[in-house]
């Protein structure tokens, strides 16, 4: 009898299957326990292992004489059931003997001795599924007969092995633990396998699963942590609810509140806990991530001063892994799905409600976060991000905005543009205090300037500049004007960029804000380069370099070299462009600023192209694409992929050029910034080239050249025009 249905749709777990099989065939191991939360797939894993052993009849060189399954979900797990099922594995004459032994008046140890003697021609596999039903929360056996069974199992010579699935680890005496191997199944299925399983669960197309996009299905899978039983429940909720006909999103939004879900997935053991342990679990659920004993104690301190947190955590850790422990870090955690269920049961308000707990958790992180002078990378502001998340959960939007205001510039300039954008989007429409809203608008506009969409950035920054003028906040005004000017530059509205940038420079200089001054100077230099004003661009870059050196600012020096590289690229001084770009890369890496690396590698790629070294140009464009993807900057990806496509074009790799331009267009569309039309025109040219339509090729190349004018990050439009003229003249 199988321990699980649907073995033909079993997904992945190849590593775990191999480990279980290896343990079962290790002569030193008598019992292998697969341990994990409800619904994680323990039974399916055990069933797959048993099926493979039964089918192959061999395991690592050993022939399996027989396999028996005893499950608490079918016939129940009892000594009688185990004895009779194992007896059937023997030869017929021995079966009769064993059945007579069972009905005799012998003691249980004697009966078991006879049974194990019969299981010496093996090996045999005894599969005990859902064994937690026969254990208490400490892992102690319920009932004398099973205690005697395991005592005989470990102390008698035989060829039987036990494969056990359980939510609670079996507690064995110290002298017997050496014979037990534990496999903790804490993770759900990998996303690709979970998506495939979810689609198979709607094979007849009754619900919208089979029609959902891969992105939506991946989101659904992540929402339930890839837990197989949860995926089955999603499909069931969609296919069986003919009253409300819920959508996939609606099922996910109410997942932890649904009675049918809780009945199958929530850990019923949690309901049996004492009040102190329950409170500690609720705090861990509010944290939503591993937390130390001190953190839990501090959060509960003024809310429930009588709770002995260390003792409660010790009970929870020792009672069947209700919480998991990272001994090296001394951290405690709930499985994410258990945290969701427990958190979902918290009342919104009250002393121990979710808002109160989240405020305390946020305050804990606020006490732990490092000061500004210790920040070196985005990891150094991780506690700020945790604090922000819990302020939001508590619906304390103004305090959350204040936390974000501390770190959004740092996150943005250190490459975590996507994270900063997501945080600002969560605050949109929630702020009512003008000063707080101004800080949010400026920060949000800056993030949009980097990551797009640029039209939205211009709108947000214009609103920010107006509000700053009205409030008389010169600092915020300078920030807004700088970002607005740079946004205009990236939108190719170059004439509109100069004014805001010059005013931002004047304000930063007057206010003594050196960091802001250097950024605005760099943007002004780039704007001049985009306008083809090379001398003006180099003059501004020289001013930047001098100010940065006065301040011993390595980042400022990197930006000055970056700006100079762009100007030299526009002028056609390829060697100097490479020199300045190399200096910029070294300084950016030393300063730990990843956001700009993609653009500088792109400059090097264009310079190598101009010098005829297509192979090195390709490598630089690919590196630029990697850098852009790493910091969540689809605009960077779009630019370097466009240039990469031209590198492919120059060596006749037109199919590769087409693929690169299609990826470029998609990246520009993700960022909602200008550039998509340029990539589209080059893609059309590549498609026409593959079709041999040279007239169309020339027309689309001219269009791409026209669209790329005014953006120094693209390969020079003159290159495309020269190719168009060559093809038009029939020189191919």
XYZ file of C-alpha atoms in Angstrom:
732
model
C 0.000 0.000 0.000
C 1.525 3.392 -0.979
C 2.011 6.100 1.604
C 1.025 8.872 -0.801
C -0.936 9.277 -3.979
C 0.288 10.864 -7.197
C 3.801 9.451 -7.194
C 3.916 9.965 -10.937
C 3.778 13.722 -10.319
C 6.379 13.702 -7.565
C 8.710 16.687 -8.013
C 12.429 17.035 -7.463
C 13.781 16.083 -4.010
C 16.534 14.181 -5.832
C 19.132 15.187 -3.235
C 16.876 14.167 -0.352
C 15.963 10.868 -2.031
C 19.606 10.045 -2.513
C 20.404 10.878 1.103
C 17.556 8.741 2.460
C 18.543 5.793 0.265
C 22.186 6.107 1.280
C 21.263 6.172 4.947
C 18.989 3.140 4.622
C 21.779 1.121 3.075
C 24.347 2.180 5.651
C 24.806 -0.837 7.979
C 25.312 1.504 10.934
C 21.858 3.069 10.513
C 18.711 1.267 11.564
C 16.171 4.077 11.497
C 15.872 7.009 9.102
C 13.421 9.722 10.143
C 12.115 12.317 7.687
C 11.046 15.224 9.881
C 9.094 18.293 8.851
C 5.994 20.396 9.263
C 2.575 19.289 8.095
C 2.138 19.342 4.319
C 5.825 19.726 3.458
C 5.936 16.451 1.518
C 7.415 13.943 3.966
C 5.057 11.130 3.002
C 5.557 11.729 -0.708
C 9.331 11.629 -0.297
C 9.168 8.395 1.692
C 6.750 6.906 -0.818
C 9.027 7.765 -3.710
C 12.003 6.175 -1.983
C 9.966 3.046 -1.222
C 8.643 2.897 -4.788
C 12.140 3.131 -6.237
C 13.446 0.445 -3.914
C 10.499 -1.827 -4.726
C 10.858 -1.244 -8.465
C 14.601 -1.624 -8.629
C 14.678 -4.321 -5.938
C 18.157 -3.029 -5.266
C 19.614 -0.132 -3.351
C 23.279 0.663 -3.602
C 24.092 -2.951 -4.358
C 21.658 -4.515 -1.836
C 18.559 -6.498 -2.866
C 15.526 -5.581 -0.738
C 13.636 -8.673 0.383
C 10.416 -6.817 1.172
C 8.818 -3.494 2.001
C 5.876 -2.878 4.294
C 4.013 0.355 4.944
C 2.146 1.138 8.133
C 0.429 4.506 8.316
C -1.591 6.232 10.989
C -3.780 7.623 8.187
C -4.859 4.148 6.964
C -4.772 1.108 9.225
C -3.172 2.959 12.110
C 0.226 2.340 13.688
C 0.166 -0.313 16.377
C 2.351 -3.211 17.381
C -0.298 -5.624 16.094
C -0.379 -3.946 12.686
C 3.417 -3.826 12.413
C 3.774 -7.464 13.504
C 1.175 -8.834 11.068
C 2.374 -6.799 8.096
C 5.991 -7.773 8.722
C 4.994 -11.424 9.122
C 3.620 -11.389 5.579
C 7.124 -10.633 4.298
C 8.302 -14.073 5.429
C 8.059 -17.308 3.507
C 4.593 -18.940 3.826
C 5.611 -21.538 6.413
C 7.214 -18.843 8.578
C 4.070 -16.688 8.306
C 2.066 -19.465 9.957
C 4.621 -19.762 12.732
C 4.626 -16.010 13.391
C 0.831 -15.827 13.483
C 0.821 -18.616 16.070
C 3.450 -16.729 18.052
C 1.274 -13.601 18.051
C -1.769 -15.494 19.414
C 0.287 -17.243 22.059
C 0.669 -16.164 25.664
C 4.303 -15.253 25.256
C 5.593 -11.894 26.404
C 5.870 -9.045 23.920
C 9.696 -9.141 23.903
C 9.588 -12.861 23.059
C 7.139 -12.292 20.212
C 9.311 -9.543 18.820
C 12.423 -11.700 19.082
C 10.699 -14.304 16.890
C 9.627 -11.643 14.408
C 13.084 -10.126 14.045
C 14.644 -13.569 13.722
C 12.373 -14.089 10.709
C 13.564 -10.755 9.271
C 17.194 -11.815 9.101
C 17.190 -12.809 5.442
C 16.641 -9.239 4.275
C 17.084 -6.411 4.148
C 13.468 -5.418 4.816
C 12.026 -1.917 4.952
C 9.362 -0.977 7.497
C 7.810 2.356 6.561
C 6.040 4.131 9.453
C 4.154 7.092 8.015
C 2.785 10.038 10.057
C 4.349 8.609 13.182
C 3.788 11.830 15.147
C 0.333 10.446 15.988
C 2.064 7.962 18.294
C 4.334 10.534 19.959
C 3.744 13.276 22.462
C 5.085 16.780 21.826
C 8.391 15.806 23.439
C 8.855 12.901 21.023
C 8.169 10.266 23.679
C 6.323 7.125 22.592
C 2.690 6.768 23.585
C 2.049 3.235 24.776
C 4.109 0.425 26.276
C 3.851 -1.896 23.267
C 5.576 0.494 20.868
C 8.221 1.229 23.485
C 8.939 -2.504 23.667
C 8.935 -2.725 19.849
C 11.643 -0.079 19.465
C 13.650 -1.486 22.331
C 13.699 -4.897 20.617
C 14.259 -3.334 17.201
C 17.478 -1.664 18.315
C 18.805 -4.422 20.562
C 18.192 -7.441 18.307
C 20.272 -8.577 15.333
C 18.168 -8.523 12.152
C 18.064 -7.072 8.639
C 15.078 -4.712 9.007
C 15.287 -0.943 8.567
C 12.701 1.662 9.524
C 11.859 4.683 7.398
C 9.728 7.050 9.464
C 7.905 10.266 8.589
C 6.966 12.504 11.478
C 6.400 16.089 12.495
C 7.995 15.368 15.870
C 11.419 13.703 16.161
C 11.392 10.386 17.988
C 13.234 10.825 21.287
C 15.634 7.933 21.830
C 17.927 7.182 24.768
C 21.469 8.507 24.231
C 22.915 5.027 23.701
C 20.534 4.380 20.762
C 20.808 7.708 18.940
C 23.850 6.524 17.002
C 21.556 4.169 15.053
C 19.158 6.912 13.991
C 19.590 9.311 11.039
C 17.405 12.387 10.783
C 16.570 14.280 7.598
C 14.872 17.609 8.263
C 12.558 18.556 5.400
C 12.120 22.269 6.074
C 12.004 23.678 2.544
C 9.182 23.461 0.051
C 9.672 22.551 -3.588
C 11.926 24.696 -5.773
C 9.888 27.293 -7.660
C 10.071 25.644 -11.127
C 8.952 22.257 -9.757
C 6.218 23.839 -7.653
C 4.867 25.763 -10.666
C 4.816 22.546 -12.712
C 2.955 20.749 -9.926
C 0.422 23.582 -9.623
C -0.293 23.412 -13.360
C -0.701 19.632 -13.226
C -3.253 20.050 -10.445
C -5.423 21.936 -12.962
C -4.811 19.519 -15.821
C -8.465 19.620 -16.931
C -8.433 23.443 -17.053
C -11.392 23.928 -14.698
C -9.737 26.874 -12.914
C -7.608 29.793 -14.001
C -4.354 28.089 -12.921
C -3.579 26.633 -16.308
C -4.230 30.031 -17.916
C -2.280 32.074 -15.379
C 1.037 33.614 -16.375
C 4.234 32.018 -15.133
C 4.930 35.180 -13.128
C 1.578 34.851 -11.311
C 2.160 31.170 -10.630
C 5.659 31.819 -9.314
C 4.205 34.488 -7.032
C 1.595 32.007 -5.782
C 4.246 29.370 -5.147
C 6.412 31.784 -3.167
C 3.390 32.935 -1.178
C 2.965 29.403 0.202
C 6.704 28.662 0.325
C 6.450 25.823 -2.198
C 4.738 23.562 0.364
C 3.231 20.734 -1.736
C 0.070 20.288 0.332
C -0.543 24.032 0.202
C -0.385 23.902 -3.599
C -2.950 21.116 -3.592
C -5.199 23.181 -1.327
C -4.921 26.195 -3.653
C -6.060 24.060 -6.572
C -8.815 22.546 -4.465
C -10.091 25.917 -3.286
C -10.280 27.135 -6.873
C -11.934 24.049 -8.331
C -14.364 23.169 -5.540
C -15.742 26.595 -4.584
C -18.691 27.056 -6.925
C -20.367 29.552 -4.622
C -17.924 32.480 -4.678
C -15.772 31.310 -7.658
C -12.582 32.836 -6.226
C -9.640 33.875 -8.368
C -6.085 32.741 -7.685
C -5.265 36.121 -6.133
C -8.337 35.966 -3.889
C -7.418 32.509 -2.615
C -3.870 33.653 -1.859
C -5.055 36.826 -0.121
C -7.240 34.814 2.281
C -5.031 31.728 2.450
C -4.178 31.766 6.160
C -7.780 32.582 7.081
C -9.463 29.734 5.215
C -10.782 26.965 7.427
C -10.030 24.289 4.842
C -6.408 25.401 4.725
C -5.921 25.689 8.466
C -7.411 22.228 8.990
C -4.778 20.635 6.761
C -1.704 22.796 7.333
C -1.803 24.563 10.694
C 0.115 22.799 13.433
C -2.539 21.593 15.862
C 0.195 21.105 18.470
C 0.393 24.876 18.859
C -3.115 24.914 20.297
C -2.020 22.652 23.151
C 0.698 24.989 24.384
C 0.683 26.808 27.681
C 0.011 30.572 27.643
C 3.691 31.562 28.008
C 4.839 29.406 25.109
C 2.001 30.681 22.982
C 3.011 34.297 23.644
C 6.595 33.557 22.681
C 5.410 31.958 19.430
C 3.336 35.047 18.682
C 6.402 37.265 19.107
C 8.416 35.001 16.801
C 5.556 35.197 14.304
C 5.616 38.993 14.544
C 9.364 38.991 13.857
C 8.800 36.769 10.821
C 12.504 35.894 10.750
C 15.027 34.327 13.158
C 15.284 36.215 16.435
C 17.549 35.936 19.446
C 16.435 35.162 22.973
C 17.306 38.730 23.981
C 15.177 40.142 21.165
C 12.107 38.121 22.178
C 12.637 39.008 25.854
C 12.964 42.726 25.066
C 9.802 42.781 22.940
C 7.715 40.996 25.574
C 9.303 42.813 28.529
C 6.771 45.610 29.183
C 3.871 43.735 27.529
C 4.070 40.515 29.562
C 6.743 40.998 32.245
C 6.021 37.690 34.002
C 6.860 35.482 31.013
C 10.061 33.449 31.396
C 11.173 33.753 27.777
C 14.359 31.620 27.986
C 12.454 28.752 29.573
C 9.629 29.009 27.041
C 12.052 29.006 24.109
C 13.825 25.990 25.552
C 10.513 24.124 25.807
C 9.526 25.029 22.258
C 12.888 23.981 20.846
C 12.919 20.675 22.685
C 9.233 19.820 22.164
C 9.266 18.372 18.680
C 10.903 21.263 16.826
C 8.004 23.668 17.284
C 10.716 26.219 16.675
C 14.010 25.630 14.916
C 17.314 26.685 16.410
C 20.427 28.059 14.752
C 22.965 27.131 17.417
C 25.858 28.989 15.814
C 23.951 32.288 15.844
C 21.765 31.411 18.864
C 18.639 32.322 16.945
C 15.117 30.874 17.086
C 12.595 30.775 14.245
C 9.245 29.434 13.129
C 8.645 27.881 9.759
C 7.380 30.791 7.588
C 4.017 29.127 7.010
C 3.518 28.546 10.740
C 4.458 32.184 11.329
C 1.784 33.223 8.819
C -0.895 31.144 10.536
C -0.048 32.367 14.037
C 0.300 35.979 12.925
C -3.032 35.749 11.113
C -4.752 34.848 14.387
C -3.449 37.913 16.251
C -5.977 40.654 17.007
C -5.136 43.932 15.254
C -5.136 46.042 18.415
C -4.657 45.623 22.121
C -1.611 45.206 24.335
C -0.568 41.981 22.609
C -2.135 42.671 19.221
C -0.195 42.756 15.971
C 0.204 46.557 15.918
C 1.631 46.611 19.428
C 3.971 43.686 18.766
C 5.189 45.193 15.503
C 5.935 48.505 17.218
C 8.036 46.698 19.793
C 9.849 44.673 17.121
C 10.520 47.873 15.154
C 11.843 49.528 18.306
C 14.152 46.560 18.874
C 15.675 46.937 15.424
C 15.942 50.709 15.918
C 18.064 50.076 19.021
C 20.365 47.654 17.163
C 20.988 49.467 13.877
C 24.508 50.850 13.305
C 25.195 54.600 12.994
C 25.750 56.280 9.632
C 29.532 56.407 9.883
C 29.653 52.600 10.002
C 27.756 52.021 6.748
C 29.866 50.488 4.013
C 27.441 48.332 2.027
C 23.691 47.790 1.809
C 24.017 44.982 4.365
C 24.830 47.629 6.955
C 21.333 49.122 6.698
C 19.474 45.805 6.804
C 18.185 46.517 10.313
C 16.787 49.826 9.072
C 14.859 47.884 6.447
C 13.516 45.498 9.076
C 12.458 48.450 11.207
C 10.729 50.029 8.209
C 8.800 46.820 7.461
C 7.501 46.558 11.021
C 6.535 50.257 11.161
C 4.448 49.580 8.067
C 2.875 46.504 9.635
C 1.941 48.649 12.613
C 0.444 51.204 10.172
C 2.783 53.860 11.550
C 3.439 55.448 8.164
C 5.119 58.698 9.234
C 7.672 56.890 11.435
C 8.238 54.405 8.589
C 8.882 57.302 6.215
C 11.404 58.745 8.670
C 13.306 55.433 8.691
C 13.289 55.306 4.892
C 14.522 58.894 4.718
C 17.601 57.797 6.678
C 18.613 55.160 4.144
C 16.969 55.675 0.749
C 19.815 57.778 -0.682
C 22.346 55.257 0.581
C 20.385 52.319 -0.862
C 19.958 54.082 -4.185
C 23.578 55.106 -4.554
C 24.758 51.672 -3.451
C 22.739 49.946 -6.132
C 19.609 48.742 -4.277
C 17.323 50.816 -6.482
C 14.591 48.186 -6.628
C 14.429 47.847 -2.847
C 14.212 51.614 -2.325
C 11.515 51.919 -4.991
C 9.415 49.186 -3.376
C 9.684 50.867 0.016
C 8.592 54.241 -1.350
C 5.698 52.689 -3.252
C 4.391 51.219 -0.008
C 4.200 54.750 1.415
C 2.482 56.380 -1.562
C -0.844 57.899 -0.544
C -0.294 57.159 3.161
C 1.476 60.365 4.291
C -0.273 63.566 5.395
C 2.414 65.605 7.128
C 3.914 67.998 4.522
C 7.541 67.709 5.644
C 7.361 63.934 5.748
C 5.646 63.833 2.364
C 8.337 66.107 0.912
C 11.113 63.766 2.059
C 9.221 60.864 0.520
C 8.647 62.661 -2.793
C 12.305 63.619 -3.136
C 13.514 60.112 -2.275
C 10.923 58.454 -4.497
C 11.782 60.775 -7.377
C 15.471 59.977 -7.045
C 14.758 56.241 -7.115
C 12.579 56.666 -10.202
C 15.350 58.728 -11.802
C 17.634 55.714 -11.498
C 15.205 52.900 -12.189
C 12.339 54.497 -14.090
C 9.782 55.185 -15.259
C 11.331 58.569 -16.034
C 8.078 60.304 -16.944
C 6.783 59.435 -13.461
C 10.084 60.610 -11.969
C 9.709 64.008 -13.631
C 6.160 64.319 -12.295
C 7.111 63.307 -8.738
C 10.178 65.548 -8.664
C 8.271 68.516 -10.048
C 5.745 68.076 -7.234
C 8.618 67.775 -4.743
C 10.303 70.965 -5.992
C 7.032 72.911 -5.735
C 6.399 71.654 -2.194
C 9.992 72.426 -1.155
C 9.635 75.980 -2.499
C 6.390 76.420 -0.566
C 7.912 75.075 2.670
C 11.162 77.022 2.175
C 13.245 73.843 2.498
C 16.420 74.681 0.578
C 18.048 71.316 1.232
C 15.152 69.317 -0.195
C 14.788 71.805 -3.028
C 18.392 71.218 -4.065
C 17.878 67.455 -3.995
C 14.693 67.702 -6.052
C 16.238 70.034 -8.636
C 19.285 67.807 -9.097
C 17.138 64.707 -9.640
C 14.737 66.615 -11.898
C 17.590 67.888 -14.061
C 19.147 64.444 -14.341
C 15.759 62.946 -15.203
C 15.351 65.479 -18.021
C 18.799 64.431 -19.264
C 17.789 60.795 -19.397
C 14.520 61.733 -21.107
C 16.593 63.514 -23.780
C 14.997 66.820 -22.764
C 18.497 68.265 -22.634
C 17.601 71.949 -22.861
C 15.342 71.568 -19.810
C 18.059 69.761 -17.827
C 20.640 72.549 -17.636
C 18.641 75.076 -15.589
C 17.615 72.787 -12.679
C 21.122 71.321 -12.500
C 22.847 74.694 -12.327
C 20.442 75.828 -9.622
C 21.004 72.580 -7.692
C 24.768 73.181 -7.884
C 24.370 76.725 -6.572
C 22.200 75.565 -3.649
C 24.521 72.690 -2.713
C 27.548 74.987 -2.824
C 25.836 77.615 -0.670
C 24.582 75.064 1.854
C 27.971 73.312 2.022
C 26.519 69.991 0.894
C 29.560 68.535 -0.820
C 28.088 65.135 -1.684
C 25.069 66.723 -3.354
C 27.323 69.222 -5.129
C 29.443 66.473 -6.696
C 26.399 64.556 -7.897
C 24.866 67.632 -9.500
C 28.176 68.514 -11.158
C 28.404 65.027 -12.611
C 24.891 65.231 -14.002
C 25.641 68.643 -15.543
C 28.799 67.264 -17.169
C 26.843 64.349 -18.628
C 24.142 66.714 -19.892
C 26.787 68.716 -21.743
C 28.185 65.477 -23.200
C 24.726 64.454 -24.365
C 24.389 67.846 -26.037
C 27.717 67.316 -27.786
C 29.386 70.114 -25.743
C 32.581 68.204 -24.993
C 34.664 71.121 -23.745
C 31.976 72.242 -21.292
C 31.563 68.634 -20.094
C 35.299 68.265 -19.443
C 35.475 71.609 -17.646
C 32.692 70.574 -15.261
C 34.401 67.190 -14.727
C 37.637 68.990 -13.841
C 35.769 71.117 -11.268
C 34.335 67.899 -9.826
C 37.748 66.303 -9.561
C 39.275 69.317 -7.834
C 36.449 69.518 -5.272
C 36.536 65.770 -4.664
C 40.275 65.810 -4.074
C 39.886 68.701 -1.628
C 37.386 66.601 0.270
C 39.359 63.323 -0.079
C 36.182 61.897 -1.563
C 36.962 58.720 -3.552
C 33.393 58.450 -4.813
C 33.555 62.023 -6.109
C 36.813 61.238 -7.883
C 35.190 58.151 -9.414
C 32.287 60.246 -10.680
C 34.675 62.842 -12.154
C 36.537 60.121 -14.055
C 33.213 58.632 -15.137
C 32.028 61.991 -16.498
C 35.347 62.552 -18.264
C 35.146 59.103 -19.868
C 31.729 59.930 -21.299
C 32.980 63.266 -22.681
C 35.986 61.635 -24.321
C 33.691 59.003 -25.796
C 31.598 61.741 -27.420
C 34.733 63.434 -28.750
C 36.028 60.188 -30.259
C 39.139 60.071 -28.072
C 38.805 56.330 -27.499
C 42.109 55.785 -25.722
C 41.444 58.544 -23.188
C 37.892 57.278 -22.707
C 39.288 53.844 -21.788
C 41.825 55.365 -19.410
C 39.237 57.429 -17.550
C 36.714 54.577 -17.506
C 39.306 52.217 -16.020
C 40.099 54.760 -13.305
C 36.383 55.195 -12.576
C 35.796 51.446 -12.265
C 38.676 51.036 -9.820
C 37.440 53.910 -7.663
C 33.793 52.785 -7.752
C 34.790 49.283 -6.673
C 36.958 50.671 -3.886
C 34.069 52.838 -2.704
C 31.657 49.884 -2.904
C 29.307 51.637 -5.343
C 27.878 49.091 -7.775
C 25.186 51.213 -9.421
C 27.520 53.051 -11.816
C 29.675 50.101 -12.884
C 27.373 49.028 -15.705
C 27.517 52.433 -17.359
C 31.324 52.613 -17.175
C 31.781 49.104 -18.572
C 29.447 50.180 -21.345
C 31.757 53.139 -22.104
C 34.674 50.729 -22.351
C 32.685 48.497 -24.679
C 31.939 51.360 -27.069
C 35.598 52.445 -27.017
C 36.804 48.919 -27.775
C 34.279 48.726 -30.626
C 35.657 51.948 -32.081
C 39.173 50.540 -31.878
C 38.141 47.376 -33.719
C 38.400 44.988 -30.745
C 34.924 43.448 -30.970
C 35.745 40.516 -28.696
C 36.700 42.775 -25.773
C 33.748 45.048 -26.543
C 31.389 42.065 -26.277
C 32.906 41.115 -22.909
C 32.439 44.662 -21.590
C 28.806 44.856 -22.747
C 28.049 41.486 -21.157
C 29.657 42.648 -17.911
C 27.651 45.866 -18.067
C 24.478 43.816 -18.481
C 25.400 41.703 -15.463
C 26.118 44.826 -13.401
C 22.822 46.414 -14.400
C 20.829 43.303 -13.530
C 22.628 42.996 -10.173
C 21.498 46.439 -9.032
C 18.021 46.288 -10.562
C 18.658 48.864 -13.298
C 16.849 47.759 -16.471
C 17.898 51.014 -18.186
C 21.549 49.953 -17.870
C 20.628 46.530 -19.250
C 18.767 48.103 -22.159
C 21.682 50.337 -23.154
C 24.409 47.713 -23.030
C 22.257 45.087 -24.770
C 21.573 47.540 -27.585
C 25.311 48.152 -27.942
C 25.981 44.424 -27.706
C 23.611 43.849 -30.603
C 25.656 46.285 -32.696
C 28.835 44.418 -31.767
C 27.221 41.226 -33.053
C 26.084 43.054 -36.176
C 29.603 44.172 -37.072
C 30.818 40.570 -37.220
C 27.790 39.276 -39.123
C 26.010 37.595 -36.178
C 22.625 38.977 -37.191
C 20.541 36.379 -35.342
C 22.422 37.172 -32.127
C 21.982 40.873 -32.854
C 18.228 40.377 -33.179
C 18.047 38.461 -29.887
C 20.070 41.137 -28.069
C 17.901 43.984 -29.395
C 14.743 42.155 -28.338
C 16.151 41.787 -24.835
C 17.183 45.441 -24.923
C 13.692 46.558 -25.860
C 12.187 44.430 -23.085
C 14.587 45.969 -20.543
C 13.694 49.524 -21.595
C 10.011 48.644 -21.351
C 10.509 47.252 -17.828
C 12.146 50.496 -16.819
C 9.550 52.601 -18.678
C 12.342 54.870 -19.940
C 13.342 56.154 -23.355
C 15.337 53.755 -25.483
C 12.786 51.128 -26.396
C 12.140 52.699 -29.805
C 15.864 52.721 -30.588
C 16.143 49.010 -29.787
C 12.987 48.280 -31.780
C 14.384 49.972 -34.903
C 17.636 48.020 -34.684
C 15.671 44.813 -34.127
C 13.671 45.519 -37.281
C 16.924 46.098 -39.169
C 18.332 42.761 -37.934
C 15.130 40.948 -38.884
C 15.225 42.500 -42.375
C 18.900 41.578 -42.699
C 18.107 37.950 -41.971
C 15.383 38.105 -44.618
C 17.745 39.669 -47.158
C 15.660 42.863 -47.477
C 18.555 45.324 -47.706
C 16.439 48.343 -48.480
C 14.435 47.785 -45.317
C 17.665 47.250 -43.381
C 18.998 50.648 -44.433
C 15.699 52.361 -43.604
C 15.535 50.912 -40.090
C 19.211 51.634 -39.432
C 18.658 55.291 -40.286
C 15.657 55.365 -37.966
C 17.666 53.795 -35.129
C 20.435 56.348 -35.660
C 17.951 59.201 -35.498
C 16.303 57.867 -32.348
C 19.650 57.393 -30.565
C 20.850 60.942 -31.083
C 21.426 62.857 -27.868
C 22.294 59.801 -25.768
C 26.047 59.340 -25.428
C 25.562 55.908 -23.873
C 24.567 54.408 -27.228
C 27.080 53.549 -29.933
C 27.533 56.619 -32.163
C 24.611 57.063 -34.601
C 27.170 57.733 -37.357
C 28.153 54.057 -37.274
C 24.607 52.986 -38.081
C 24.290 55.618 -40.800
C 27.531 54.459 -42.422
C 26.248 50.890 -42.486
C 22.956 52.052 -43.947
C 24.753 53.905 -46.746
C 26.976 50.901 -47.446
C 23.994 48.616 -47.797
C 22.026 51.129 -49.811
C 24.936 51.385 -52.232
C 24.861 47.624 -52.686
C 28.205 47.029 -50.950
C 27.470 43.780 -49.093
